[in-house]
C-alpha positions as MATLAB code, in Angstrom:
seq = 'MEEITVIIHGWSDCSESFVRMKQFLIDNGMGTVETIYYADYESREDNITYEDVIDGLYDRFKEKGFIDKDGNPLKNLNVIVHSTGGLVIRHFIAEYYSHRIDKCPVKKVIMLAPANFGSPLAHYGKSLLGMLFKGRYKFGDMFEVGRKLLNGLELASPYQWKLAHRDILIKEPYYNPEQIQTFIFVGAKGYGGLRKFVNKKGTDGTVVVSGTNLNSVKFSVNFAGEEEKISFVYPKTDTAFCVLKNYDHGSIVEDVRPDKTSRIGQLLLEALRVKTPQDFKDLKEKLKTITQETYRDKEIYQQFFIRTVDDHRMPVKDYTLEFFVYRYKDRYVSKGEVIKKRMSNKEIEWSQKVHSYITDEFHNNLTDPSYRRFLVGLKGLRKLLKECYQDIGDVILSVKIHIPKVDEGIYYDTKKLKNIFLLRTENGEIVEGKPSLFYPNTTTLMELMVNRSTKYVSVSLNPKKH';
ca = [
       0.000    0.000    0.000;
       1.333    3.448   -0.929;
       2.714    5.666    1.860;
       1.491    9.224    2.260;
       2.810   11.838    4.707;
       0.470   14.430    6.231;
       1.729   17.468    8.184;
      -0.642   19.045   10.748;
       0.126   22.446   12.294;
      -0.722   23.881   15.707;
      -2.836   26.729   17.059;
      -2.476   30.148   15.341;
      -0.332   28.576   12.626;
      -0.787   27.285    9.075;
       0.944   25.043    6.568;
       3.126   27.851    5.248;
       5.375   27.259    8.283;
       6.147   23.738    6.981;
       7.097   24.426    3.362;
      10.807   24.037    4.105;
      10.135   20.853    6.084;
       8.358   19.353    3.078;
      11.271   20.215    0.811;
      13.693   18.727    3.348;
      11.732   15.469    3.312;
      11.652   15.398   -0.497;
      15.391   16.077   -0.738;
      16.053   13.160    1.622;
      13.897   10.664   -0.234;
      10.989   10.670    2.211;
       8.380   11.424   -0.416;
       7.546   13.579   -3.411;
       5.586   16.750   -4.063;
       2.582   14.487   -4.745;
       2.879   12.322   -1.594;
       3.459   14.892    1.173;
       0.296   16.779    2.109;
      -0.501   19.723    4.374;
      -3.591   19.616    6.603;
      -4.900   23.084    7.499;
      -7.637   24.159    9.881;
      -8.774   27.618   10.967;
      -7.455   27.465   14.516;
      -8.365   31.090   15.380;
     -12.031   30.708   14.455;
     -13.905   31.048   17.771;
     -16.674   28.621   16.824;
     -14.472   25.750   15.668;
     -14.165   22.746   17.982;
     -11.824   19.762   18.019;
     -14.791   17.712   16.812;
     -15.121   20.049   13.816;
     -11.427   19.695   13.005;
     -11.371   15.893   13.075;
     -14.689   15.675   11.204;
     -13.234   17.869    8.473;
     -10.047   15.809    8.427;
     -12.056   12.597    8.032;
     -13.997   14.067    5.102;
     -10.859   15.426    3.385;
      -9.106   12.058    3.768;
     -12.027   10.454    1.916;
     -11.919   13.084   -0.819;
      -8.160   12.631   -1.301;
      -8.483    8.860   -1.516;
      -6.577    8.085    1.689;
      -9.591    6.140    3.021;
     -12.755    4.766    1.433;
     -16.318    5.834    2.204;
     -16.345    3.597    5.314;
     -13.019    4.912    6.597;
     -11.016    1.848    5.605;
      -7.417    2.568    4.557;
      -6.466    3.021    0.909;
      -3.063    4.511    1.822;
      -0.715    4.141    4.782;
      -0.277    7.476    6.530;
       2.749    8.920    8.286;
       1.528   11.940   10.249;
       3.870   14.705   11.427;
       2.281   17.095   13.928;
       3.348   20.201   15.791;
       1.882   21.510   19.058;
      -1.956   21.371   18.970;
      -1.692   18.999   16.031;
      -0.890   16.316   18.605;
      -4.340   16.640   20.165;
      -5.952   16.722   16.718;
      -4.455   13.436   15.508;
      -5.039   11.687   18.846;
      -8.690   12.770   18.839;
      -9.052   11.728   15.193;
      -7.747    8.219   15.895;
      -9.739    7.840   19.138;
     -12.987    8.925   17.488;
     -12.878    6.952   14.251;
     -10.550    4.004   14.875;
     -10.170    3.115   18.564;
     -12.829    0.413   18.127;
     -11.243   -0.914   14.896;
      -7.579    0.002   15.171;
      -6.636   -2.586   12.512;
      -8.458   -0.357    9.989;
      -6.658    2.842   10.993;
      -4.764    4.390    8.049;
      -2.300    6.095   10.440;
       0.698    3.819   10.901;
       3.197    6.314   12.290;
       2.876    9.557   14.258;
       5.816   11.909   14.768;
       5.016   14.622   17.289;
       7.090   17.805   17.456;
       6.490   19.604   20.766;
       2.904   18.308   21.048;
       0.485   19.927   23.483;
      -0.753   16.562   24.762;
      -1.255   17.892   28.291;
      -1.572   21.574   27.678;
       0.216   24.877   27.515;
       0.519   27.561   30.214;
       0.029   30.142   27.459;
      -3.413   28.891   26.404;
      -5.409   30.947   28.908;
      -3.382   34.025   27.944;
      -4.416   33.460   24.338;
      -8.032   34.239   25.309;
      -7.040   37.468   27.057;
      -6.995   40.964   25.555;
      -3.234   40.597   25.058;
      -3.768   37.352   23.182;
      -6.470   38.921   21.010;
      -4.147   41.783   20.106;
      -1.122   39.648   19.260;
      -2.697   36.442   17.914;
      -6.270   37.428   17.044;
      -7.692   37.546   13.546;
      -8.187   40.919   11.899;
     -10.643   40.014    9.152;
     -13.862   42.075    9.094;
     -16.627   40.120   10.817;
     -14.372   38.062   13.069;
     -12.164   40.772   14.573;
      -9.942   39.536   17.415;
     -11.136   35.942   17.224;
      -8.566   33.604   18.808;
     -10.112   30.114   18.612;
     -11.567   30.076   22.102;
     -12.914   26.524   22.016;
      -9.582   25.113   20.897;
      -7.793   27.185   23.536;
     -10.139   25.819   26.207;
      -8.863   22.355   25.315;
      -5.258   23.575   25.292;
      -5.438   25.164   28.737;
      -3.575   23.365   31.513;
      -5.667   20.679   33.240;
      -8.525   20.971   30.757;
     -11.500   18.588   30.869;
     -10.807   17.923   27.187;
      -7.303   16.575   27.889;
      -8.611   14.453   30.786;
     -11.335   12.899   28.629;
      -9.011   12.253   25.684;
      -6.402   10.578   27.917;
      -9.101    8.176   29.116;
      -9.970    7.359   25.499;
      -6.526    6.582   24.108;
      -3.889    6.285   26.880;
      -5.524    5.011   30.069;
      -7.224    2.106   28.337;
      -6.809   -1.652   28.532;
      -5.091   -1.996   25.167;
      -3.488    1.279   24.002;
      -2.608    1.321   20.320;
       0.434    3.602   20.473;
       3.037    0.846   20.275;
       5.631   -0.536   17.825;
       3.210   -3.068   16.286;
       0.220   -0.766   15.673;
       0.880    2.988   15.591;
       4.571    3.756   15.957;
       4.800    7.034   17.858;
       7.770    9.348   18.301;
       7.715   12.454   20.493;
      10.384   15.153   20.182;
      10.450   18.296   22.313;
      13.005   20.964   23.160;
      14.115   21.877   26.683;
      14.976   25.492   25.911;
      12.730   28.510   26.421;
      12.382   31.389   24.001;
      15.078   34.015   23.680;
      14.870   37.679   22.744;
      11.623   39.622   23.186;
       9.570   36.436   23.601;
      11.465   35.206   26.657;
       9.012   36.971   29.002;
       6.449   34.211   28.283;
       8.796   31.389   29.366;
       7.556   29.243   32.242;
       9.357   26.589   34.252;
       9.607   23.218   32.581;
       8.465   24.405   29.140;
       9.924   24.876   25.669;
       8.475   28.382   25.744;
       4.957   27.177   24.897;
       4.186   23.578   25.953;
       5.014   21.770   29.179;
       7.846   19.357   28.362;
       6.597   16.685   30.786;
       3.121   17.185   29.291;
       4.225   16.092   25.826;
       4.826   12.489   26.872;
       2.005    9.933   26.557;
       3.224    7.518   29.268;
       0.802    8.652   31.956;
      -0.038    7.033   35.298;
      -3.404    7.488   36.993;
      -3.763    7.493   40.785;
      -7.293    7.425   42.272;
      -8.457    7.798   45.880;
     -12.100    7.120   46.686;
     -13.129    8.692   50.007;
     -16.832    8.106   49.382;
     -17.082    4.604   50.859;
     -16.626    3.308   54.380;
     -12.904    2.897   53.739;
     -10.869    4.806   51.204;
      -9.885    2.859   48.110;
      -6.635    3.614   46.305;
      -6.092    2.366   42.764;
      -3.525    2.830   40.024;
      -3.491    2.616   36.239;
       0.030    2.176   34.903;
       1.263    3.322   31.483;
       0.895    0.709   28.770;
       1.648    2.912   25.791;
       5.022    2.261   24.197;
       6.270    5.439   22.557;
       9.737    6.787   21.777;
      10.323   10.025   23.705;
      13.174   12.488   23.283;
      14.018   15.844   24.918;
      16.540   17.871   22.938;
      18.748   20.424   24.628;
      18.905   23.373   22.218;
      15.397   23.679   20.785;
      12.405   25.803   21.731;
       8.808   25.453   20.544;
       9.426   27.196   17.246;
      12.964   26.153   16.355;
      12.124   22.445   16.556;
      10.157   23.042   13.323;
      12.232   25.848   11.826;
      15.462   23.813   11.944;
      14.032   21.120    9.652;
      14.947   22.695    6.322;
      16.922   21.796    3.190;
      19.740   24.313    3.695;
      20.703   23.112    7.181;
      21.905   19.913    8.823;
      20.236   19.786   12.233;
      19.863   17.176   14.935;
      16.075   17.308   14.851;
      16.123   16.969   11.062;
      18.262   13.840   11.225;
      16.159   12.328   14.011;
      12.988   13.026   12.034;
      14.456   11.106    9.102;
      15.461    8.217   11.378;
      11.925    8.019   12.760;
      10.400    7.998    9.275;
      12.767    5.193    8.228;
      11.763    2.912   11.116;
       9.943   -0.133    9.784;
      10.032   -3.050   12.224;
       9.334   -3.202   15.983;
      13.048   -3.894   16.481;
      13.940   -0.734   14.514;
      11.565    1.128   16.801;
      13.128   -0.333   19.939;
      16.646    0.573   18.772;
      15.754    4.189   18.041;
      13.803    4.441   21.287;
      16.939    3.500   23.242;
      18.978    6.082   21.350;
      16.393    8.789   22.125;
      16.396    7.765   25.788;
      20.173    8.324   25.915;
      19.793   11.768   24.318;
      17.176   12.708   26.915;
      19.447   11.592   29.752;
      22.213   13.783   28.329;
      19.843   16.738   28.156;
      19.012   16.460   31.886;
      22.524   15.795   33.155;
      22.783   19.326   34.586;
      19.173   20.474   34.237;
      16.051   20.234   36.400;
      13.609   17.525   35.367;
       9.884   17.950   36.000;
       6.777   15.894   36.568;
       3.320   17.320   35.979;
       0.339   16.392   38.181;
      -3.184   16.716   36.800;
      -5.875   16.539   39.496;
      -9.628   16.134   39.294;
     -11.983   16.131   42.305;
     -15.553   14.823   42.071;
     -18.321   13.823   44.473;
     -19.891   10.374   44.839;
     -22.127   11.072   41.811;
     -19.042   12.102   39.796;
     -20.155   15.727   39.752;
     -17.311   18.276   39.899;
     -16.123   19.661   43.235;
     -14.926   23.130   42.294;
     -13.987   24.584   45.664;
     -11.184   22.699   47.398;
      -7.560   23.047   48.395;
      -4.678   20.621   48.643;
      -2.156   20.960   51.446;
       1.155   19.149   51.787;
       2.633   18.247   55.184;
       6.009   17.121   56.508;
       6.331   15.051   59.710;
       9.311   13.480   61.415;
       9.297    9.842   60.388;
       8.116    7.230   62.878;
       6.429    3.923   61.991;
       3.505    4.544   64.285;
       2.581    7.760   62.439;
       1.421    5.789   59.358;
      -1.495    3.361   59.240;
      -3.044    1.917   56.051;
      -1.689    4.717   53.867;
      -2.834    7.473   56.254;
      -0.699    9.764   58.391;
      -2.392    9.643   61.799;
      -0.218   12.011   63.804;
      -2.396   14.984   64.841;
      -0.117   17.530   66.459;
       2.811   19.134   64.674;
       5.945   20.674   66.128;
       7.052   24.159   65.141;
       9.806   22.641   62.981;
       7.331   20.370   61.208;
       5.062   23.337   60.532;
       8.004   25.340   59.184;
       9.148   22.582   56.833;
       5.575   21.822   55.772;
       5.217   25.430   54.644;
       8.473   25.258   52.678;
       7.629   21.986   50.953;
       4.039   23.023   50.247;
       5.227   26.291   48.676;
       7.738   24.445   46.521;
       5.280   21.827   45.251;
       2.511   24.336   44.501;
       4.724   27.052   43.019;
       3.527   26.272   39.473;
      -0.151   25.681   40.271;
      -3.097   26.312   37.948;
      -6.855   26.057   38.414;
      -8.575   25.362   35.121;
     -10.645   28.407   34.158;
     -13.448   26.424   32.520;
     -13.860   23.936   35.362;
     -11.788   24.490   38.542;
     -12.451   20.938   39.734;
      -9.451   20.282   37.476;
      -6.082   21.471   38.811;
      -2.472   21.166   37.765;
       0.877   21.552   39.466;
       4.439   21.028   38.257;
       7.213   19.649   40.461;
      10.953   19.864   39.859;
      12.088   16.447   41.074;
      15.753   17.289   41.621;
      14.733   20.365   43.599;
      12.300   18.347   45.715;
      15.000   15.794   46.586;
      17.370   18.629   47.517;
      14.724   20.253   49.730;
      13.952   16.994   51.548;
      17.670   16.434   52.066;
      17.908   19.868   53.724;
      14.878   18.969   55.824;
      16.625   15.765   56.950;
      19.706   17.728   57.997;
      17.493   19.901   60.201;
      14.948   17.506   61.727;
      15.855   14.008   60.515;
      13.974   11.676   58.182;
      10.431   12.701   57.316;
       7.062   11.671   55.927;
       5.441   13.701   53.130;
       1.647   13.651   52.943;
      -1.237   15.499   51.292;
      -4.727   16.339   52.493;
      -7.713   17.746   50.668;
      -9.833   20.454   52.320;
     -13.398   21.146   51.118;
     -15.694   23.791   52.658;
     -19.378   22.999   53.115;
     -21.731   24.378   50.477;
     -24.200   25.806   53.007;
     -25.790   24.834   56.329;
     -27.554   21.811   54.831;
     -25.177   20.651   52.106;
     -21.682   19.543   52.971;
     -18.864   17.109   52.198;
     -17.974   14.314   54.595;
     -14.655   15.843   55.634;
     -14.109   13.230   58.376;
     -13.242   10.768   55.610;
     -10.756   13.092   53.908;
      -7.650   11.527   55.316;
      -4.072   12.751   55.310;
      -2.630   10.544   52.541;
       0.893    9.215   52.953;
       2.989    9.951   49.843;
       6.582    9.089   50.690;
       9.253    8.949   53.368;
      12.992    9.537   53.453;
      15.812    7.374   54.754;
      19.101    9.153   55.503;
      17.600   12.088   53.624;
      16.972   10.126   50.406;
      13.480    9.389   49.108;
      12.493    5.768   49.620;
      10.909    4.709   46.345;
       7.629    3.068   47.218;
       5.688    0.506   45.230;
       3.927    1.851   43.334;
       6.266    4.773   42.818;
       5.057    8.338   43.102;
       7.634    9.702   40.694;
       7.652    9.392   36.917;
       9.968   12.089   35.500;
       8.920   13.801   32.280;
       5.361   12.524   32.476;
       1.932   13.743   33.529;
       0.421   11.855   36.482;
      -3.366   12.013   36.733;
      -4.923   12.031   40.205;
      -8.666   11.630   40.776;
     -10.164   12.251   44.213;
     -13.749   11.213   44.993;
     -15.483   12.597   48.087;
     -18.903   12.037   49.636;
     -21.401   14.904   49.363;
     -24.261   14.840   51.890;
     -27.346   16.880   52.740;
     -29.585   17.568   55.722;
     -32.337   18.885   53.456;
     -33.933   15.452   52.956;
     -35.785   13.622   55.702;
     -38.051   10.591   56.062;
     -40.495   10.501   58.984;
     -43.794    9.089   60.214;
     -44.913   12.610   61.047;
     -45.715   15.430   58.592;
     -43.449   18.423   58.347;
     -44.647   22.016   58.122;
     -43.000   24.684   55.972;
];
């Protein structure tokens, strides 16, 4: 079956940005003018949704003869995506092929700085500043910025959560060497020049580096029953992931051009040339080594994506998370709960320091604040806990959720909201538990379920007067 390559751009971009990439691919024997296509969508149109984009893509693929009228493959597709294009192709595959993955025309996905788990700039894009700098200026749609797409791009968006449960956190994920070979490349360098003011920790200037990876773990705590239930979903996707030292969000595309020999250009060619599962495994190991080199003298982050719901799975929008540090003693921990009640002044002091560090890069989703996100520098956390050990000895780290009552008659069962044990140190070093809490360069999803109760309902033998 003939191979076709499709390039999909990100938000506020278009295919013009990829003309040199196409020529680079042609010059290196990766296709011809007739076999490398651009896929465009109006990303700054306020009314367009991700569903609109993938529906249009499905129709265009039929018209171009990539798939037949029933969506069955007529060509094998290699798809190269940048930024928001990662969400587009994932949604496309989940919607039309997750139930019949053997019929999916997409055989290989190469993601360049994909926004798989959001961008800290997305909510700025909807602001007045975003409208001025990125908005459209055509009469009739003045200052449109693509609000519905940006809602999905925002950190900790409901859209990202739902999509992850459709294609990553499933029993048999299809991103693997035998089905859809997937390569993820992202830079570890922020913007320079005038754009550097938008740089955030742990980003390439636009997307969260640890949020580009698809190897996510889910951690759930159910406080709604008589006893809390803790469960885990471990990553089963098998993708090749690479963080490159000297690229930002734009240069990882701009450096793939015919007049320049670049590392990302050569790696892109290597990924396109992979055929067998063994080829995939070999390149994956090479990319792992490159990533390790990138982080030799650089902080490495893990992103946490939190959702809190009640026992009917309705969103809990008003809550806080608080992290605590206690001197370590066996008797302070029982069944995953820290049961010590009183804290010393030193424990309070170190709790404040650790809490501030963990929640420094915290974001409440603007569309639905039951979704939260925080970013943790893992090397920095280890250093902080080592300093804590030198002051007060080995410690326990825990987290507790606080939820205010809705009113006098509607409340959450806060007695069940226990202080969850996360980790402990030994000689100042974190003792890796099983399951582990730490997965560098990934996004860990946490779902908390709490019991909502009411006093406004009664059952009695006697009538009640208003």
